[in-house]
Coordinates of C-alpha atoms in Angstrom, one line a residue:
M1 CA 0.0 0.0 0.1
R2 CA 2.7 2.4 0.9
A3 CA 4.6 1.5 -2.2
R4 CA 1.4 2.3 -4.1
I5 CA 1.0 5.7 -2.6
G6 CA 4.7 6.4 -3.0
H7 CA 4.6 5.7 -6.9
L8 CA 1.3 7.7 -7.3
V9 CA 3.0 10.6 -5.7
K10 CA 6.2 10.3 -7.9
V11 CA 3.8 10.1 -10.9
I12 CA 1.8 13.2 -9.9
W13 CA 5.1 15.1 -9.0
S14 CA 6.5 14.4 -12.4
R15 CA 3.9 16.5 -14.1
P16 CA 5.2 19.9 -14.7
W17 CA 2.1 21.8 -14.0
V18 CA 1.7 20.2 -10.6
R19 CA 5.1 21.4 -9.6
F20 CA 4.5 24.9 -11.1
L21 CA 1.4 24.9 -8.9
F22 CA 3.5 24.0 -5.9
Y23 CA 6.0 26.8 -6.8
S24 CA 3.4 29.1 -7.2
F25 CA 1.6 28.1 -3.7
M26 CA 4.8 29.0 -2.1
G27 CA 4.9 32.4 -3.4
L28 CA 1.2 32.9 -2.5
W29 CA 1.9 31.9 1.1
A30 CA 5.1 33.9 1.4
I31 CA 3.7 37.0 -0.1
A32 CA 0.0 37.2 0.5
A33 CA -0.3 35.2 3.5
D34 CA 2.3 37.2 5.4
P35 CA 4.1 34.5 7.4
F36 CA 6.1 35.7 10.6
R37 CA 4.7 39.4 9.5
L38 CA 7.4 39.6 6.7
S39 CA 5.5 41.6 4.2
S40 CA 3.7 43.9 6.7
A41 CA 6.9 44.6 8.7
T42 CA 8.6 45.4 5.2
D43 CA 5.7 47.5 4.1
R44 CA 6.0 49.5 7.3
A45 CA 9.5 50.0 7.3
I46 CA 9.7 51.2 3.8
G47 CA 6.8 53.5 4.4
E48 CA 8.8 55.2 7.4
Q49 CA 11.9 55.2 5.2
Y50 CA 10.0 57.1 2.4
S51 CA 8.7 59.5 4.8
Q52 CA 12.3 60.2 6.3
F53 CA 13.5 60.6 2.8
Y54 CA 11.1 62.8 1.2
S55 CA 10.9 64.8 4.1
R56 CA 14.5 65.7 4.0
T57 CA 14.9 66.0 0.3
T58 CA 11.7 67.7 -0.8
P59 CA 10.9 70.6 1.7
V60 CA 7.4 72.2 1.8
G61 CA 6.6 76.1 1.7
N62 CA 3.9 78.0 3.3
L63 CA 0.6 76.1 4.2
P64 CA -2.8 77.4 4.7
I65 CA -3.4 76.0 8.2
T66 CA -2.9 77.3 11.6
V67 CA -2.6 75.1 14.8
V68 CA -3.8 76.7 17.9
I69 CA -2.3 74.8 21.1
I70 CA -3.7 74.9 24.6
D71 CA -0.7 74.1 26.7
R72 CA 0.1 74.2 30.5
E73 CA 1.9 77.6 29.7
S74 CA -1.1 79.2 28.3
I75 CA -3.4 78.0 30.9
D76 CA -1.3 79.4 33.8
G77 CA -0.8 82.7 32.0
L78 CA -4.3 83.1 31.1
F79 CA -5.9 82.1 34.6
N80 CA -3.2 84.5 36.4
D81 CA -4.3 83.4 39.9
G82 CA -7.8 84.1 39.2
R83 CA -7.2 87.5 37.7
G84 CA -6.8 86.5 33.9
K85 CA -9.1 85.7 31.1
L86 CA -9.6 82.2 32.1
S87 CA -12.0 81.0 34.8
V88 CA -10.2 78.1 35.6
G89 CA -6.4 77.3 36.1
D90 CA -6.2 73.9 35.2
W91 CA -7.3 71.1 32.7
P92 CA -10.0 70.7 31.8
I93 CA -11.0 74.3 31.4
A94 CA -14.7 75.4 31.7
Y95 CA -16.9 75.5 28.6
S96 CA -17.0 79.1 28.9
D97 CA -13.3 79.3 28.6
H98 CA -13.6 77.2 25.2
A99 CA -16.2 79.5 24.1
A100 CA -14.1 82.3 24.7
I101 CA -11.0 80.8 22.7
L102 CA -13.3 80.1 19.8
T103 CA -14.7 83.9 19.9
Q104 CA -11.0 85.0 20.1
I105 CA -10.2 83.1 16.9
V106 CA -12.7 84.8 15.0
K107 CA -13.3 88.2 16.8
G108 CA -12.3 91.3 14.6
K109 CA -9.8 89.3 12.6
P110 CA -9.2 91.1 9.0
N111 CA -8.5 87.8 7.5
P112 CA -10.4 85.1 9.6
P113 CA -10.3 81.4 8.9
V114 CA -12.7 79.8 6.5
G115 CA -13.0 76.8 8.9
I116 CA -12.3 75.8 12.4
F117 CA -11.7 72.2 13.9
Y118 CA -11.7 72.1 17.6
D119 CA -10.0 68.7 18.5
I120 CA -11.1 68.4 22.3
L121 CA -13.7 65.6 22.9
F122 CA -16.5 66.7 25.3
E123 CA -17.3 63.0 26.0
K124 CA -19.9 63.7 28.8
P125 CA -21.1 67.1 30.1
R126 CA -19.1 67.8 33.3
L127 CA -21.0 69.8 36.2
S128 CA -17.8 71.3 37.3
S129 CA -17.0 72.8 33.8
G130 CA -20.3 74.8 33.7
R131 CA -23.0 74.5 31.1
L132 CA -22.2 72.7 27.8
E133 CA -25.2 74.7 26.4
L134 CA -23.2 77.8 26.5
L135 CA -20.7 76.7 24.4
N136 CA -23.2 75.2 21.7
R137 CA -24.8 78.7 21.7
R138 CA -21.3 80.3 21.0
V139 CA -20.8 77.9 18.2
E140 CA -24.2 78.7 16.6
L141 CA -23.7 82.4 17.1
I142 CA -20.2 82.4 15.3
Q143 CA -21.5 80.2 12.4
K144 CA -24.4 82.6 11.9
T145 CA -22.8 85.6 12.1
T146 CA -19.4 84.9 10.3
G147 CA -20.3 81.8 8.0
I148 CA -17.4 79.9 9.3
P149 CA -18.1 76.2 9.9
V150 CA -16.8 74.7 13.1
F151 CA -16.2 71.0 13.6
F152 CA -15.9 69.4 16.8
A153 CA -14.3 66.0 17.8
A154 CA -16.7 63.2 18.0
G155 CA -14.5 60.3 19.1
G156 CA -15.1 56.8 17.7
P157 CA -15.4 53.2 18.6
D158 CA -13.2 53.7 21.7
M159 CA -14.4 57.0 23.0
P160 CA -17.9 57.5 21.8
L161 CA -19.7 60.8 22.8
S162 CA -22.5 60.2 25.4
G163 CA -26.1 60.6 24.4
E164 CA -26.3 63.8 26.6
T165 CA -23.5 65.4 24.7
L166 CA -25.0 64.6 21.3
S167 CA -28.4 65.9 22.4
I168 CA -26.8 69.4 23.3
L169 CA -24.1 69.8 20.6
S170 CA -26.6 70.6 17.8
S171 CA -24.5 73.6 16.2
P172 CA -21.2 72.1 15.4
S173 CA -20.7 69.5 13.0
L174 CA -19.1 66.4 14.6
V175 CA -16.3 64.4 12.9
R176 CA -14.8 61.2 13.7
T177 CA -11.4 61.3 15.6
N178 CA -10.9 57.8 16.7
W179 CA -10.3 54.8 14.5
H180 CA -8.5 51.4 14.2
Q181 CA -6.1 51.8 11.5
P182 CA -2.4 50.8 11.1
V183 CA 0.1 53.3 12.5
G184 CA 0.6 56.2 10.3
T185 CA -2.5 55.7 8.2
Y186 CA -5.3 58.5 8.2
P187 CA -8.6 57.6 7.0
L188 CA -10.5 60.2 4.9
V189 CA -14.0 58.9 4.7
F190 CA -16.2 56.4 6.8
S191 CA -18.7 54.2 5.3
D192 CA -21.4 54.8 8.1
D193 CA -21.7 55.9 11.7
T194 CA -22.4 52.5 13.5
N195 CA -19.5 53.2 16.0
W196 CA -21.5 55.8 17.5
K197 CA -23.9 53.6 19.5
E198 CA -25.2 56.3 21.4
S199 CA -26.6 58.2 18.6
K200 CA -29.0 55.4 17.6
S201 CA -31.5 56.5 19.8
L202 CA -31.5 60.2 19.2
P203 CA -33.3 62.2 16.4
P204 CA -30.9 62.7 13.5
T205 CA -31.9 66.6 13.7
N206 CA -30.2 66.9 17.1
F207 CA -26.8 66.6 15.6
S208 CA -24.6 66.7 12.5
L209 CA -22.4 63.6 12.1
E210 CA -20.0 63.8 9.4
K211 CA -18.7 60.9 7.5
L212 CA -15.6 62.8 6.5
S213 CA -12.6 62.9 8.8
P214 CA -11.3 66.4 10.2
A215 CA -8.6 66.8 7.6
L216 CA -10.9 66.2 4.8
S217 CA -13.8 68.2 6.1
L218 CA -11.7 71.1 6.4
Y219 CA -9.9 70.8 3.2
K220 CA -13.4 70.8 1.4
T221 CA -14.2 73.8 3.2
Y222 CA -10.9 75.3 2.2
C223 CA -11.4 74.2 -1.5
S224 CA -14.9 75.8 -1.7
R225 CA -13.3 79.3 -0.9
S226 CA -10.1 78.6 -2.8
G227 CA -9.7 78.3 -6.7
S228 CA -6.5 76.6 -6.7
C229 CA -7.8 73.0 -5.5
E230 CA -10.4 70.6 -6.1
V231 CA -11.7 67.9 -3.8
P232 CA -11.2 64.4 -5.3
K233 CA -14.5 62.5 -5.6
D234 CA -15.2 59.0 -4.8
G235 CA -14.1 56.7 -7.8
E236 CA -11.4 59.1 -9.3
N237 CA -7.8 57.7 -9.6
S238 CA -6.6 60.6 -7.5
F239 CA -8.7 59.5 -4.6
R240 CA -7.4 57.3 -1.9
N241 CA -9.7 56.5 1.1
N242 CA -6.5 56.1 3.4
L243 CA -3.6 58.4 3.4
K244 CA -0.1 57.1 4.7
I245 CA 1.0 60.4 6.2
Q246 CA 4.2 61.8 5.0
W247 CA 5.4 64.2 7.4
P248 CA 6.6 67.6 5.8
M249 CA 9.4 69.7 6.8
A250 CA 10.3 73.5 6.5
S251 CA 12.4 74.5 3.7
E252 CA 15.3 76.1 5.5
G253 CA 14.5 77.5 8.9
V254 CA 11.9 78.1 11.4
E255 CA 10.0 80.9 12.7
G256 CA 11.7 83.2 15.5
D257 CA 15.5 83.0 16.5
S258 CA 15.6 79.6 17.7
G259 CA 18.7 79.0 15.5
I260 CA 17.5 75.5 14.4
E261 CA 18.3 74.7 10.9
C262 CA 15.8 72.2 9.4
L263 CA 17.1 71.3 6.2
P264 CA 20.6 72.2 4.1
K265 CA 19.7 75.1 1.7
S266 CA 21.0 73.2 -1.3
S267 CA 19.7 70.1 -3.0
S268 CA 23.0 68.4 -2.9
G269 CA 23.4 69.2 0.9
R270 CA 20.0 67.6 1.3
Y271 CA 21.0 64.3 -0.5
I272 CA 24.2 64.0 1.5
E273 CA 22.4 64.5 5.0
V274 CA 20.1 61.7 3.8
G275 CA 23.2 59.5 2.9
R276 CA 24.6 60.3 6.5
R277 CA 21.5 59.2 7.9
I278 CA 21.5 55.9 6.2
I279 CA 25.0 55.4 7.2
K280 CA 24.1 56.0 11.0
T281 CA 21.0 53.7 10.7
T282 CA 23.1 51.0 9.4
L283 CA 25.8 51.4 12.1
E284 CA 23.1 51.6 14.7
A285 CA 21.8 48.1 13.5
L286 CA 25.0 46.4 13.2
F287 CA 27.1 48.0 16.2
N288 CA 24.3 49.4 18.6
T289 CA 25.7 52.8 18.0
E290 CA 23.7 56.2 18.5
G291 CA 21.3 56.3 15.7
P292 CA 20.1 59.5 13.9
A293 CA 18.2 62.1 15.5
V294 CA 14.7 63.0 14.9
A295 CA 13.8 66.2 13.5
A296 CA 12.8 69.2 15.7
T297 CA 9.2 69.9 16.1
E298 CA 10.0 73.6 15.2
C299 CA 10.8 72.3 11.8
L300 CA 7.2 71.2 11.1
P301 CA 6.0 73.8 8.2
I302 CA 2.8 74.5 10.2
H303 CA 2.0 77.9 11.7
V304 CA 1.6 77.2 15.5
V305 CA 0.3 79.6 17.8
Q306 CA -0.2 79.5 21.6
V307 CA -3.6 80.3 22.7
S308 CA -2.4 82.8 25.3
D309 CA -0.9 84.9 22.5
L310 CA -4.4 85.4 21.0
F311 CA -5.6 87.1 24.1
R312 CA -2.5 89.7 24.2
D313 CA -3.8 93.1 24.7
V314 CA -0.9 94.6 22.7
Q315 CA -0.2 92.8 19.2
P316 CA -1.9 89.5 19.6
A317 CA -0.6 86.8 17.5
R318 CA -1.4 86.6 13.8
L319 CA -3.7 83.5 12.9
M320 CA -3.1 83.9 9.2
P321 CA -0.1 81.8 8.2
P322 CA 3.1 83.8 7.1
G323 CA 3.6 83.8 3.4
L324 CA -0.1 83.9 2.4
K325 CA -1.5 87.1 0.7
P326 CA -4.3 89.2 2.3
G327 CA -7.7 87.4 1.4
D328 CA -6.2 83.9 1.1
P329 CA -8.4 81.3 2.7
Y330 CA -6.7 79.2 5.5
V331 CA -8.1 77.1 8.2
V332 CA -7.4 76.6 12.1
M333 CA -7.1 73.5 14.2
V334 CA -7.1 73.9 18.0
G335 CA -5.8 70.9 20.2
V336 CA -4.5 70.4 23.5
V337 CA -0.8 69.9 23.9
M338 CA 0.2 68.5 27.3
P339 CA 1.4 65.0 28.5
S340 CA -1.5 64.8 30.8
A341 CA -3.9 64.7 27.9
G342 CA -2.1 61.5 26.7
D343 CA -3.1 62.4 23.0
Y344 CA 0.7 61.7 21.7
H345 CA 1.6 59.4 18.7
R346 CA 4.7 58.2 17.3
T347 CA 5.8 59.6 14.0
P348 CA 8.9 58.5 11.9
V349 CA 10.2 62.0 11.4
Y350 CA 9.6 63.9 14.4
G351 CA 9.2 61.4 17.3
K352 CA 5.9 61.7 19.3
L353 CA 3.4 64.6 18.5
P354 CA 0.2 65.6 19.7
G355 CA -2.9 64.3 17.9
V356 CA -3.8 67.7 16.3
F357 CA -0.8 67.6 14.1
F358 CA -1.7 64.2 12.8
H359 CA -5.0 66.0 11.4
A360 CA -2.7 69.1 10.3
A361 CA -0.4 66.7 8.6
A362 CA -3.3 65.0 6.8
F363 CA -4.5 68.2 5.8
E364 CA -1.0 69.0 4.3
N365 CA -0.9 65.8 2.5
L366 CA -4.4 66.6 0.9
H367 CA -3.0 70.0 0.0
R368 CA -0.1 68.5 -1.9
M369 CA -2.1 65.8 -3.5
G370 CA -1.8 65.7 -7.3
R371 CA 1.6 67.3 -7.1
D372 CA 4.2 65.6 -5.2
Y373 CA 2.2 63.4 -2.9
Y374 CA 3.3 59.9 -3.1
Y375 CA 0.5 57.3 -3.1
H376 CA 0.8 54.1 -1.1
K377 CA -0.9 51.4 -3.0
D378 CA -1.0 47.6 -2.4
L379 CA 0.6 45.9 -5.3
T380 CA 0.7 42.3 -3.9
W381 CA -1.1 41.0 -7.1
L382 CA 2.0 42.4 -9.0
S383 CA 4.5 40.7 -6.8
L384 CA 2.7 37.4 -7.4
S385 CA 2.6 37.9 -11.0
L386 CA 6.5 38.3 -11.3
W387 CA 6.7 35.4 -8.8
F388 CA 4.7 33.1 -11.3
V389 CA 7.0 34.4 -14.2
A390 CA 10.2 33.7 -12.2
A391 CA 8.9 30.3 -11.3
F392 CA 8.2 29.3 -15.0
A393 CA 11.3 30.8 -16.1
M394 CA 13.5 28.8 -13.6
M395 CA 11.7 25.6 -14.4
C396 CA 12.6 26.3 -18.1
H397 CA 16.3 27.0 -17.1
A398 CA 16.4 23.8 -15.1
K399 CA 15.0 21.7 -18.1
Y400 CA 17.9 23.4 -20.2
R401 CA 20.6 22.6 -17.8
R402 CA 19.6 18.9 -18.0
S403 CA 21.4 18.9 -21.4
H404 CA 23.7 21.9 -20.8
P405 CA 25.5 21.1 -17.3
I406 CA 26.8 24.2 -15.2
T407 CA 30.5 24.6 -15.5
K408 CA 30.7 27.6 -13.6
P409 CA 27.9 27.4 -10.7
I410 CA 29.0 30.7 -8.9
P411 CA 28.8 33.1 -12.0
V412 CA 25.2 31.7 -12.8
F413 CA 24.1 32.1 -9.4
L414 CA 25.1 35.6 -9.0
G415 CA 23.8 36.4 -12.4
W416 CA 20.5 35.1 -11.5
W417 CA 20.5 37.0 -8.3
V418 CA 21.5 40.4 -9.9
L419 CA 18.9 39.8 -12.5
L420 CA 15.9 39.0 -10.2
I421 CA 17.0 41.7 -7.8
G422 CA 17.5 44.3 -10.5
T423 CA 14.1 43.5 -11.9
V424 CA 12.4 44.3 -8.7
L425 CA 14.4 47.3 -7.9
I426 CA 13.9 48.7 -11.7
L427 CA 10.2 48.2 -11.5
H428 CA 10.0 49.9 -8.0
A429 CA 11.9 52.8 -9.3
V430 CA 9.5 53.2 -12.3
L431 CA 6.4 53.0 -10.0
T432 CA 7.9 55.5 -7.5
H433 CA 9.2 58.1 -9.9
V434 CA 6.9 57.7 -12.8
F435 CA 3.7 57.0 -11.3
R436 CA 4.3 58.3 -7.8
I437 CA 3.3 55.4 -6.1
V438 CA 4.8 53.8 -2.9
P439 CA 4.3 50.1 -3.6
E440 CA 3.3 47.8 -0.7
G441 CA 3.7 44.0 -0.7
W442 CA 6.5 44.3 -3.2
L443 CA 10.0 44.5 -1.8
S444 CA 9.6 41.6 0.7
M445 CA 9.7 39.4 -2.3
M446 CA 13.3 40.6 -3.0
A447 CA 14.3 38.5 0.0
I448 CA 12.7 35.3 -1.1
L449 CA 13.1 35.5 -4.8
P450 CA 16.9 33.9 -4.7
L451 CA 15.2 31.1 -2.6
L452 CA 12.8 30.2 -5.1
R453 CA 15.6 29.4 -7.6
E454 CA 17.2 27.2 -5.2
V455 CA 14.0 25.2 -4.5
V456 CA 13.3 25.1 -8.3
M457 CA 16.6 23.9 -9.2
R458 CA 16.9 21.2 -6.4
H459 CA 13.4 19.9 -7.0
E460 CA 13.9 19.7 -10.8
A461 CA 17.4 18.3 -10.5
G462 CA 16.3 15.6 -7.8
L463 CA 13.4 14.7 -10.4
F464 CA 16.1 14.5 -13.4
D465 CA 18.3 12.2 -11.3
R466 CA 15.3 9.9 -10.4
K467 CA 14.5 9.4 -14.2
E468 CA 18.3 8.8 -14.8
K469 CA 18.2 5.9 -12.2
N470 CA 15.1 4.5 -13.5
K471 CA 16.6 4.1 -16.8

């Protein structure tokens, strides 16, 4: 019985199409099934390196966005031991203080913003913070008198707003700020609002629940006032539902006299700096030396204003980003920047940053879309196609070698290795520099293609040896 089964296996294995299916399944398992997280880890590492590379070689100029930060220094200064302009000297501040901040953003400005995103989650009304209805009425007044839309953070699956909050906040539009996505990925559109379980029992007229992310909501508002951009629609090739955030860097310096140089002034100097970082990263991996430093947060090309500077009696801070002309539209995001808030996230360029800067960076990426933004696209199907072609070519090569034995195995092996790796890298370069696509599910194949050749040649050679012995 065992001899019969063994003979049947040999007969089946002798069929070329069976062996081709076996080699193809190896590629399907190694590339698509992501064993040992090889493909996903490679994609994540490559994505971070692209962000590092392009941030340091392609500086970004003036952007139509300002981030207003509420930090410990501002709260202490504005409270001023009870004699200042805030009624509370600790976080969380009162609802009347939030209303005052929103009023200060639009009050008496010759060039007010065209949209405001308030990245603070009012999960449940707090009696100690006053009446949430006051803040809602202030937003209603701002939108009615200025026409400026105001968006509030609405949480998500892990941090839903309570039904009581939703019944009160009828004036601002609510945008989702909590989601489950891979690190560094920013969703743009949500298919439905099923994650707001509390909202199911409420009449839909009580609140406006947006299906767009904060960045896309503000970008739509910005584009409606600007003739220089157009919001992509669903189904267009330029539209991607998920952004892989590419962190921008300022061109040469930073505002003020901090003395921090962000990027070298010349293009050659920037590429030399990238080369140094690659060397440092390699030495860090090999010899556990000190790796390259993260970029200073002052190098973010985003106009940042402390909320206390808006309340100065003499020369309050300008909200309009520098470099824009009078009348140019811009948007404002407001967020909390203090460790106790816990809203910090890791970035590949700047280390950890507060969550409001993720929304700001996503807005910047949308603003660059169509120019020098690089789309991340899953090209696993292309990897598998190349794998199938390589498997077929290697089987043909093995058949050829049956009548033409190898006399110099090392040069042949190196030649195959250079051909395979070169093909992957050339296609990668074409996708990146011609089509502006950062391919995912792709470079992990480079590590296993040489292994495919060894497997194919050994199996085909073993089959040939068995046939010779049977003669």
